[in-house]
PDB file of C-alpha atoms in Angstrom:
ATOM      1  CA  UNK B   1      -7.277  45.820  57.065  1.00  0.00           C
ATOM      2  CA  UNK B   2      -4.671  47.847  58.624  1.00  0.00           C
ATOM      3  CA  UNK B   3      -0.508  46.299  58.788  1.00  0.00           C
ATOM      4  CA  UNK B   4       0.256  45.927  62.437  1.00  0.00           C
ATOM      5  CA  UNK B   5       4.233  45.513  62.673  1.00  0.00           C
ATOM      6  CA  UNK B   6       6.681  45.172  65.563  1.00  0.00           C
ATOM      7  CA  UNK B   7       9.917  45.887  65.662  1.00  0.00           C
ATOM      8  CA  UNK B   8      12.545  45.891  68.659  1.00  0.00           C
ATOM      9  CA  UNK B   9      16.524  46.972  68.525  1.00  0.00           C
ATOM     10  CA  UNK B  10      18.937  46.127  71.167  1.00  0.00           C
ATOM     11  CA  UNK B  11      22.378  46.732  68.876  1.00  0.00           C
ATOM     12  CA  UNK B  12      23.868  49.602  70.806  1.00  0.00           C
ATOM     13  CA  UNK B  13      24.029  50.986  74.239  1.00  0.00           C
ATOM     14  CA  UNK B  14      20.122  51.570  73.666  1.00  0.00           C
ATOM     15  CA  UNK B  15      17.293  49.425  73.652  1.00  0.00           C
ATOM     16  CA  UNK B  16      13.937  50.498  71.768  1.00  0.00           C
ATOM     17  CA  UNK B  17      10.226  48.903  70.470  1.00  0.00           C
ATOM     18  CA  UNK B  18       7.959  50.085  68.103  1.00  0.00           C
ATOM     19  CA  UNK B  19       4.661  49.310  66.909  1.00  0.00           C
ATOM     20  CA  UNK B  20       3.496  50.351  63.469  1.00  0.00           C
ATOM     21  CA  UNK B  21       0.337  50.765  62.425  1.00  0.00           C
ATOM     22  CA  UNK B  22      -0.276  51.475  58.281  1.00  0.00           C
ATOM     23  CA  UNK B  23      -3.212  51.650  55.833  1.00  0.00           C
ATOM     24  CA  UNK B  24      -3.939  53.169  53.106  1.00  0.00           C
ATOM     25  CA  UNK B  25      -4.692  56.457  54.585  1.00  0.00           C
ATOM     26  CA  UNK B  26      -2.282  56.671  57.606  1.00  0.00           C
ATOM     27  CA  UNK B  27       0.612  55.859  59.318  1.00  0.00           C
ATOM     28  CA  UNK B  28       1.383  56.379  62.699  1.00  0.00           C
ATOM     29  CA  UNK B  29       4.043  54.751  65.104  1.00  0.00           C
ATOM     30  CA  UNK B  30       3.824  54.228  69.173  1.00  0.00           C
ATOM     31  CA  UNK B  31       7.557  53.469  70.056  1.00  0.00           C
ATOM     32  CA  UNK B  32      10.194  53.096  73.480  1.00  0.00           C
ATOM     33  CA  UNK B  33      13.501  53.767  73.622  1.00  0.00           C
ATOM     34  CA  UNK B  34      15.637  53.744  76.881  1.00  0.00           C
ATOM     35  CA  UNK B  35      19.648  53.876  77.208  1.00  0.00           C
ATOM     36  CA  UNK B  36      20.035  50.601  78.842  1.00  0.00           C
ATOM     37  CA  UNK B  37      23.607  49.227  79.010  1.00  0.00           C
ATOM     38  CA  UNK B  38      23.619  45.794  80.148  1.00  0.00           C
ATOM     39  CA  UNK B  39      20.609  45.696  81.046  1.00  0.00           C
ATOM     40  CA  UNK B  40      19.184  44.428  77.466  1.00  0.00           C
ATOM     41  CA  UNK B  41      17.753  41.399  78.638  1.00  0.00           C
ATOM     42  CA  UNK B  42      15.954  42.722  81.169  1.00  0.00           C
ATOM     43  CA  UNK B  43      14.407  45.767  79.408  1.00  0.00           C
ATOM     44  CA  UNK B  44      13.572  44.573  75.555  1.00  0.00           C
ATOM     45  CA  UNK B  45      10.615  42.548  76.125  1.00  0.00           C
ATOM     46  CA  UNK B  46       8.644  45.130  78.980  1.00  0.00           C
ATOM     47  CA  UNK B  47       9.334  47.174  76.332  1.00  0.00           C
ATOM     48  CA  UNK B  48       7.319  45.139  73.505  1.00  0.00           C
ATOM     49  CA  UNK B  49       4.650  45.039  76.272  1.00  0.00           C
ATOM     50  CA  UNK B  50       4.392  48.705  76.608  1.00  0.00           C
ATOM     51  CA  UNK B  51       4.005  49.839  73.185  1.00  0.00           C
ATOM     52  CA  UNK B  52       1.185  46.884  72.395  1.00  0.00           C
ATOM     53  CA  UNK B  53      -0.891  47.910  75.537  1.00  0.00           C
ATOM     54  CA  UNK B  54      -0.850  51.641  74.649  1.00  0.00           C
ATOM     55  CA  UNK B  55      -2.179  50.402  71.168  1.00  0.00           C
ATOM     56  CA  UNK B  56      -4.247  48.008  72.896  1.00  0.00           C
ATOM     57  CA  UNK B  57      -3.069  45.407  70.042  1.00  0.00           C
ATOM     58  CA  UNK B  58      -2.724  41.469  71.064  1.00  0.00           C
ATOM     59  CA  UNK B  59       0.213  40.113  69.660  1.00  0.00           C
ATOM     60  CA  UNK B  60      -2.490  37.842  67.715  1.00  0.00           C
ATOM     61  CA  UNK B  61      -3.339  40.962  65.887  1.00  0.00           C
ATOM     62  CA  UNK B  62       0.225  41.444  64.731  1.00  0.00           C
ATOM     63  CA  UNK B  63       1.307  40.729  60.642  1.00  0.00           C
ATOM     64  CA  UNK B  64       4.762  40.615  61.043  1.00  0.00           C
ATOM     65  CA  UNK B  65       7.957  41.287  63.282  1.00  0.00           C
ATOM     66  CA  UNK B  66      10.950  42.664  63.062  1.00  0.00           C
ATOM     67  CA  UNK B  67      14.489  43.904  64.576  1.00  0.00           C
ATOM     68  CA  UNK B  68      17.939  45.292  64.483  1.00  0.00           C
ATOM     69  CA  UNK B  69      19.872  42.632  62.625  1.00  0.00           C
ATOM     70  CA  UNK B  70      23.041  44.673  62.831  1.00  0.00           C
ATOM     71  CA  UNK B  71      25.746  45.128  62.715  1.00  0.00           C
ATOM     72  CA  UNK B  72      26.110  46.362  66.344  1.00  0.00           C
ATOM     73  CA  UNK B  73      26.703  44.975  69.616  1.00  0.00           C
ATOM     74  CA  UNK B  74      27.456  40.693  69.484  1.00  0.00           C
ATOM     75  CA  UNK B  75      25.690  40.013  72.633  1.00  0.00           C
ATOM     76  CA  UNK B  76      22.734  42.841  71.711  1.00  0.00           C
ATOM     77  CA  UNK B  77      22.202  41.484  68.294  1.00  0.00           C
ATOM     78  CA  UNK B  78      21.536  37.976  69.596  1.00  0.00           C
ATOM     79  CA  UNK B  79      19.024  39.196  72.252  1.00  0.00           C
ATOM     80  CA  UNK B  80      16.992  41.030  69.946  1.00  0.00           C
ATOM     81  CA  UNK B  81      17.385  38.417  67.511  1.00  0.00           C
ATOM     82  CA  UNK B  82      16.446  35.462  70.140  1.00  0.00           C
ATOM     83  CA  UNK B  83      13.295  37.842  71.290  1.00  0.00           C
ATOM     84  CA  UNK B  84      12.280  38.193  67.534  1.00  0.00           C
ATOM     85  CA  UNK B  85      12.078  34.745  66.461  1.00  0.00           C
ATOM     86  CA  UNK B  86      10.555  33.778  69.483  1.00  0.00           C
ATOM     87  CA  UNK B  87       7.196  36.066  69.065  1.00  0.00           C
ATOM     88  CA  UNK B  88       7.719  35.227  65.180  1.00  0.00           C
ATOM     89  CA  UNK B  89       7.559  31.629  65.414  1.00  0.00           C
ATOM     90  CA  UNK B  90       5.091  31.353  68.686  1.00  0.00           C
ATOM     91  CA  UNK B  91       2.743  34.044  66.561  1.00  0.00           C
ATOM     92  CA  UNK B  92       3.756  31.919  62.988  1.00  0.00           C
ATOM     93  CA  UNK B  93       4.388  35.403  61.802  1.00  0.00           C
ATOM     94  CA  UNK B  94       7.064  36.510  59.096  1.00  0.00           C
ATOM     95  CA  UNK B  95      10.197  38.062  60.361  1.00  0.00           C
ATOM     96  CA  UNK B  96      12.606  40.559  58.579  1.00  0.00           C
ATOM     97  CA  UNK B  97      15.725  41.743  59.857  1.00  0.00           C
ATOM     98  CA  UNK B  98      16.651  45.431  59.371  1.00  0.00           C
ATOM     99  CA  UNK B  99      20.025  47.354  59.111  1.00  0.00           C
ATOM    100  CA  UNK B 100      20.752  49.375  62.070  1.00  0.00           C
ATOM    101  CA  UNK B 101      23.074  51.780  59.976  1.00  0.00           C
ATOM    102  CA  UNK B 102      20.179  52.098  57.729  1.00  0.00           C
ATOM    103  CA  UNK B 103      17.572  52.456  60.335  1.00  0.00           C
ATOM    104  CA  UNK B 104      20.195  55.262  61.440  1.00  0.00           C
ATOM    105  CA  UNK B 105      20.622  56.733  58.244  1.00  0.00           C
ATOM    106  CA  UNK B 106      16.736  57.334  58.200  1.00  0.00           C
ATOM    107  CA  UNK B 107      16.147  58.852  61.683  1.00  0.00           C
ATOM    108  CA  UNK B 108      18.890  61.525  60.669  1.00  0.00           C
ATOM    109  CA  UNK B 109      17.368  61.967  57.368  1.00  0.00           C
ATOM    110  CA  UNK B 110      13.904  62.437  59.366  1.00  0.00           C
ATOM    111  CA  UNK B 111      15.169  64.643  62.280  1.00  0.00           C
ATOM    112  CA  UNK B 112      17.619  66.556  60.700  1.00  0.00           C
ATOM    113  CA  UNK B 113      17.010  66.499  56.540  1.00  0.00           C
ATOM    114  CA  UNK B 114      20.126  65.398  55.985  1.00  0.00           C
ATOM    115  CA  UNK B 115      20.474  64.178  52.084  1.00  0.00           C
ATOM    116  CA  UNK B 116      24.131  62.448  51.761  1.00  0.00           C
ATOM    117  CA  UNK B 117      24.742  60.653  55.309  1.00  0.00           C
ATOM    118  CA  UNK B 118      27.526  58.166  56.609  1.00  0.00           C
ATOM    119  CA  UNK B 119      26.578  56.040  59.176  1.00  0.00           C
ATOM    120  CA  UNK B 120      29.184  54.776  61.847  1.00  0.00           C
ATOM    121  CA  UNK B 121      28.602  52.671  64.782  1.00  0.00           C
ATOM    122  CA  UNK B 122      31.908  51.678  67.446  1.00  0.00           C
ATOM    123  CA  UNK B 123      33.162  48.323  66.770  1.00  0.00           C
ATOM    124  CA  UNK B 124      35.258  48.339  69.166  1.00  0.00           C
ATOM    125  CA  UNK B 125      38.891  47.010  68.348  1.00  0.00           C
ATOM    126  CA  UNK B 126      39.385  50.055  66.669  1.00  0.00           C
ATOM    127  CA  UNK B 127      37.434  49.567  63.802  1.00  0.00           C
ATOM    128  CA  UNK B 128      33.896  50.778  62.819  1.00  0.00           C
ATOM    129  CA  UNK B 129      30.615  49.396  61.010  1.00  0.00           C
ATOM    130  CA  UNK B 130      30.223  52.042  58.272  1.00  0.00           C
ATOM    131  CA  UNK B 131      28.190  52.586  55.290  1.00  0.00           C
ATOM    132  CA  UNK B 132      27.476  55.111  53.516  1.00  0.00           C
ATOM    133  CA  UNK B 133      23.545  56.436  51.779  1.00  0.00           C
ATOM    134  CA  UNK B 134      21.819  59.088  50.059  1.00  0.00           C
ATOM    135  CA  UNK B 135      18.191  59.832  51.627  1.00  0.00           C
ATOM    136  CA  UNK B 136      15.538  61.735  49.800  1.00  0.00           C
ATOM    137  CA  UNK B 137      11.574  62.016  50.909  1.00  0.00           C
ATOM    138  CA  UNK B 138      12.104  58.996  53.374  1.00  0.00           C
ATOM    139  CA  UNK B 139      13.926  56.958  50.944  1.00  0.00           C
ATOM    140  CA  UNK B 140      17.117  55.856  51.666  1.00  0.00           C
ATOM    141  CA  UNK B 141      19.612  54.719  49.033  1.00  0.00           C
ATOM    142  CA  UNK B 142      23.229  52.804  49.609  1.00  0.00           C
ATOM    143  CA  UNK B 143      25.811  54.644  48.242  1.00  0.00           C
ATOM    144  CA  UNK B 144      28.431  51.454  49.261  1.00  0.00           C
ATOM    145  CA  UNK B 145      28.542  47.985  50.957  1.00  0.00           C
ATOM    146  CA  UNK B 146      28.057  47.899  55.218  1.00  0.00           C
ATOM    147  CA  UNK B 147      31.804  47.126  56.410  1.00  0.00           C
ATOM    148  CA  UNK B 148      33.111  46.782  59.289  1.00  0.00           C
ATOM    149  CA  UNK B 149      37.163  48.334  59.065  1.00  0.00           C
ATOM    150  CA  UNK B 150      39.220  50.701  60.574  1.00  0.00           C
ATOM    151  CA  UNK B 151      38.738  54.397  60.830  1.00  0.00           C
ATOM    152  CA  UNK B 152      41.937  55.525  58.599  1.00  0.00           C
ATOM    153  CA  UNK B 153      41.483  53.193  55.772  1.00  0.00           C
ATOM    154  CA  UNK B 154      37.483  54.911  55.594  1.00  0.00           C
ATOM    155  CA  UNK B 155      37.507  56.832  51.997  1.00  0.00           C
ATOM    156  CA  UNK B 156      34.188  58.542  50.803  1.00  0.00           C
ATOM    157  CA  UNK B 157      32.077  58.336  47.473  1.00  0.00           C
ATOM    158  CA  UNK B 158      33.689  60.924  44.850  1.00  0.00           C
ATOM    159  CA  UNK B 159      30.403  61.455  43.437  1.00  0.00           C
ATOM    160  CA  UNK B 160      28.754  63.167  46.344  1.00  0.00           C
ATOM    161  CA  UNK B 161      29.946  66.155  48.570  1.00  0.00           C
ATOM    162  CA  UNK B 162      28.609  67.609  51.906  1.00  0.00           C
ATOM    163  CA  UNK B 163      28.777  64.264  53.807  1.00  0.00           C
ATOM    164  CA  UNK B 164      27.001  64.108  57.321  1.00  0.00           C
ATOM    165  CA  UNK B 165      28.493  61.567  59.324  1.00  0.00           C
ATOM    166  CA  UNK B 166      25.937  60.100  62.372  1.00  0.00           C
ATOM    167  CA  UNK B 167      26.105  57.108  64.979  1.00  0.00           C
ATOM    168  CA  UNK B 168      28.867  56.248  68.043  1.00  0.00           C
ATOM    169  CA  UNK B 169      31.741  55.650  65.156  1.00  0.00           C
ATOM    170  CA  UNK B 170      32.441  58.977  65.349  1.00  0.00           C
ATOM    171  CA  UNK B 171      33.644  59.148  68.716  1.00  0.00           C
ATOM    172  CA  UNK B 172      36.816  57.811  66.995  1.00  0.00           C
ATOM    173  CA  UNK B 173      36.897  61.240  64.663  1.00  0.00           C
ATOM    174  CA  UNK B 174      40.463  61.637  65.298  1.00  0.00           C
ATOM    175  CA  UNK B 175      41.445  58.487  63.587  1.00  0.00           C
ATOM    176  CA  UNK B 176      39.958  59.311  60.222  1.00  0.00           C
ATOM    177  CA  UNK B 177      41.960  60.991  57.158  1.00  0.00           C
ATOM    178  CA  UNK B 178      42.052  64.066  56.581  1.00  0.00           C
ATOM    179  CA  UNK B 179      40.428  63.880  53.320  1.00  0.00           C
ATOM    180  CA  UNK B 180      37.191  62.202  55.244  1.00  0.00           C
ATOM    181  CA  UNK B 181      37.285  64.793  57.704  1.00  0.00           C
ATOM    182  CA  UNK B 182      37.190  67.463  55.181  1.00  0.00           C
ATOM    183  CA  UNK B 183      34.702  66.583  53.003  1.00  0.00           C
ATOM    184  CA  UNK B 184      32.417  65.672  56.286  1.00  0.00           C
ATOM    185  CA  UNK B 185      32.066  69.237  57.708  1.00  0.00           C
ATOM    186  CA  UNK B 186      29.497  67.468  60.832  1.00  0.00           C
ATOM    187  CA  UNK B 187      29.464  64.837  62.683  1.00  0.00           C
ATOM    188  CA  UNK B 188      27.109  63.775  65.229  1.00  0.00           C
ATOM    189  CA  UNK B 189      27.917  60.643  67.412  1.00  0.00           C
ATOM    190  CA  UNK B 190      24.912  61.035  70.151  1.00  0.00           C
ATOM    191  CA  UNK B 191      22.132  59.086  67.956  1.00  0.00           C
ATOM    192  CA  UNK B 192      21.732  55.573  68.130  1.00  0.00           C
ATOM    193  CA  UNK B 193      19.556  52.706  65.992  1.00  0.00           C
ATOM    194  CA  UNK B 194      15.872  52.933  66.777  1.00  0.00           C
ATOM    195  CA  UNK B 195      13.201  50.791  66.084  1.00  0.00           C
ATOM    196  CA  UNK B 196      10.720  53.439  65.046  1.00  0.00           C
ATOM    197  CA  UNK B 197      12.521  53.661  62.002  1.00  0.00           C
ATOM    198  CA  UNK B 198      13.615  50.050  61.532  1.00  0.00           C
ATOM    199  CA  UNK B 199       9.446  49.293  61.901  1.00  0.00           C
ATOM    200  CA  UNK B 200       9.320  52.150  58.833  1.00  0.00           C
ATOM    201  CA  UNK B 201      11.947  50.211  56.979  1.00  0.00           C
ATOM    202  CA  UNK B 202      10.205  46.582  58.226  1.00  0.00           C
ATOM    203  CA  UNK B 203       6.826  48.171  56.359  1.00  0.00           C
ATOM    204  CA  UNK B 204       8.664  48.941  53.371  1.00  0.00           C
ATOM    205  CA  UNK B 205      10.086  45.199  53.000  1.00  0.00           C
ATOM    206  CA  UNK B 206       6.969  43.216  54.393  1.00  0.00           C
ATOM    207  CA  UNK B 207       5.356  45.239  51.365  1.00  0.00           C
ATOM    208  CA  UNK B 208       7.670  44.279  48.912  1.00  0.00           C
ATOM    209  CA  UNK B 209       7.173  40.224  50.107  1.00  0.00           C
ATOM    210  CA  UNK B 210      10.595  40.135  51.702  1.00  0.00           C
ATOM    211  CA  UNK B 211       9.651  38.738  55.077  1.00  0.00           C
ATOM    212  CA  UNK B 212      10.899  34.961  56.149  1.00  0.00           C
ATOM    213  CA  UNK B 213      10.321  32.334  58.307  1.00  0.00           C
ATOM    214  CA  UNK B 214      11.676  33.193  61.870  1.00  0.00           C
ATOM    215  CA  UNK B 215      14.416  30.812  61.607  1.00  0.00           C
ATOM    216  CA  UNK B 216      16.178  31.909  58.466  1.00  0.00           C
ATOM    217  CA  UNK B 217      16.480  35.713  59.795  1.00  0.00           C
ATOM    218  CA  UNK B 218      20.050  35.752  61.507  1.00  0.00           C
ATOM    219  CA  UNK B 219      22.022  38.852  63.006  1.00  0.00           C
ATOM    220  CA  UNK B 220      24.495  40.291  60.784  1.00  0.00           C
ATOM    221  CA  UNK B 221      28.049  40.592  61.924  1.00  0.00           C
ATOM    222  CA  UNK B 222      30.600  41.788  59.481  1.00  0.00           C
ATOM    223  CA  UNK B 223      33.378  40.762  61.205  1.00  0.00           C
ATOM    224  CA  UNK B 224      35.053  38.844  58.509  1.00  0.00           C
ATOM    225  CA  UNK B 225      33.993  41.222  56.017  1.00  0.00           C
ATOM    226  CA  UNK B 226      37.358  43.560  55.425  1.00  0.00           C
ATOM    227  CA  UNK B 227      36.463  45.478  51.746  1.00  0.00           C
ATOM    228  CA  UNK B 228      34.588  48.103  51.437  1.00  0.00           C
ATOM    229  CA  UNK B 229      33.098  49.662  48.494  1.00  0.00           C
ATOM    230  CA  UNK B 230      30.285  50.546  46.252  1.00  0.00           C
ATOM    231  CA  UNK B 231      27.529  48.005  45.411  1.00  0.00           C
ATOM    232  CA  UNK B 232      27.420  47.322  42.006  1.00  0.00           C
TER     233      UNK B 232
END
């Protein structure tokens, strides 16, 4: 039997869904995605709608959901969140919350073949959600710890060069050192999360057993996290 798998992101400025659809000889993906600023509420769930008639999928039919857990946007992360666990616990389906700086790492990996990406997303405040990963065939790998912190206090791995940086963070370029700016010879701060690839990364986990019930998946913050550094 084929894996049917939702997922849905409202953490930035955007708002996407995605259906996945996976067996053992295919995988293919019907998604939305719509720059929808303040008008999250509104848009998320049409969107949901969308991509299941196109597949002509009932939610009945669906193994397990997931969204953008963050970090991103406060009042984003708790509609997508609220939306989630709804279908999760009306469909008694397992939830699983994905990274949207890791969902971002692995659209620029996809689009662009980027190996060695950090991923940056506006905090506002003058700080940024940051992490850095190395992506290889699809894979993506954390390099260090999601943070939320300040531009200027940013310092890259040692043990990589040719750093890509992606995601709205950058809009703030001028407020990183000069040793991040040199060792990051592009930037790109037009992409946002999507949830065509958090529905990739959703497969991957569901796989490995790591969904939960819909009440124990919460959005992810970082607020009060200030360090930031490699995972051990």
């Amino acid at each position: 039997m084929p894996l049917y798998l939702l997922a849905l992101d409202a953490s930035s400025s955007a708002c996407s869904a995605a259906l996945l659809r996976q067996d053992e000889a295919d995988t293919a993906c019907l998604a939305r995605f719509e720059m929808t600023p303040r008008a999250h509420t509104r848009r998320l769930l049409p969107l949901v709608d969308e991509v299941l008639a196109e597949a002509q999928i009932q939610p009945s039919q669906l193994d397990a959901v997931a969204f953008g857990r963050g970090p991103g946007s406060f009042t984003g992360l708790r509609i997508a969140a609220g939306a989630a666990q709804g279908l999760a616990f009306g469909l008694d389906r397992p939830l699983l919350g994905i990274s949207t700086l890791e969902a971002l790492a692995l659209q620029a990996h996809r689009r662009y073949h980027f190996r060695h990406i950090v991923t940056a997303l506006d905090a506002r405040m003058g700080e940024v959600y940051i992490a850095t990963w190395h992506c290889l065939k699809d894979v993506t790998s954390p390099m260090s710890d999601e943070a939320v912190i300040a531009p200027e206090r940013v310092r890259l791995p040692a043990d990589e060069t040719d750093w890509v940086g992606v995601g709205s963070g950058f809009t703030l370029w001028d407020s990183f050192s000069t040793d991040v700016q040199l060792g990051m010879p592009q930037h790109l701060n037009d992409l946002e999360p999507r949830a065509e690839e958090m529905a990739c990364l959703a497969a991957r986990d569901f796989t490995a057993g790591l969904g939960q019930a819909a009440h124990l998946v919460q959005p992810v913050y970082l607020r009060n996290d200030v360090a930031w550094k490699k995972p051990a």
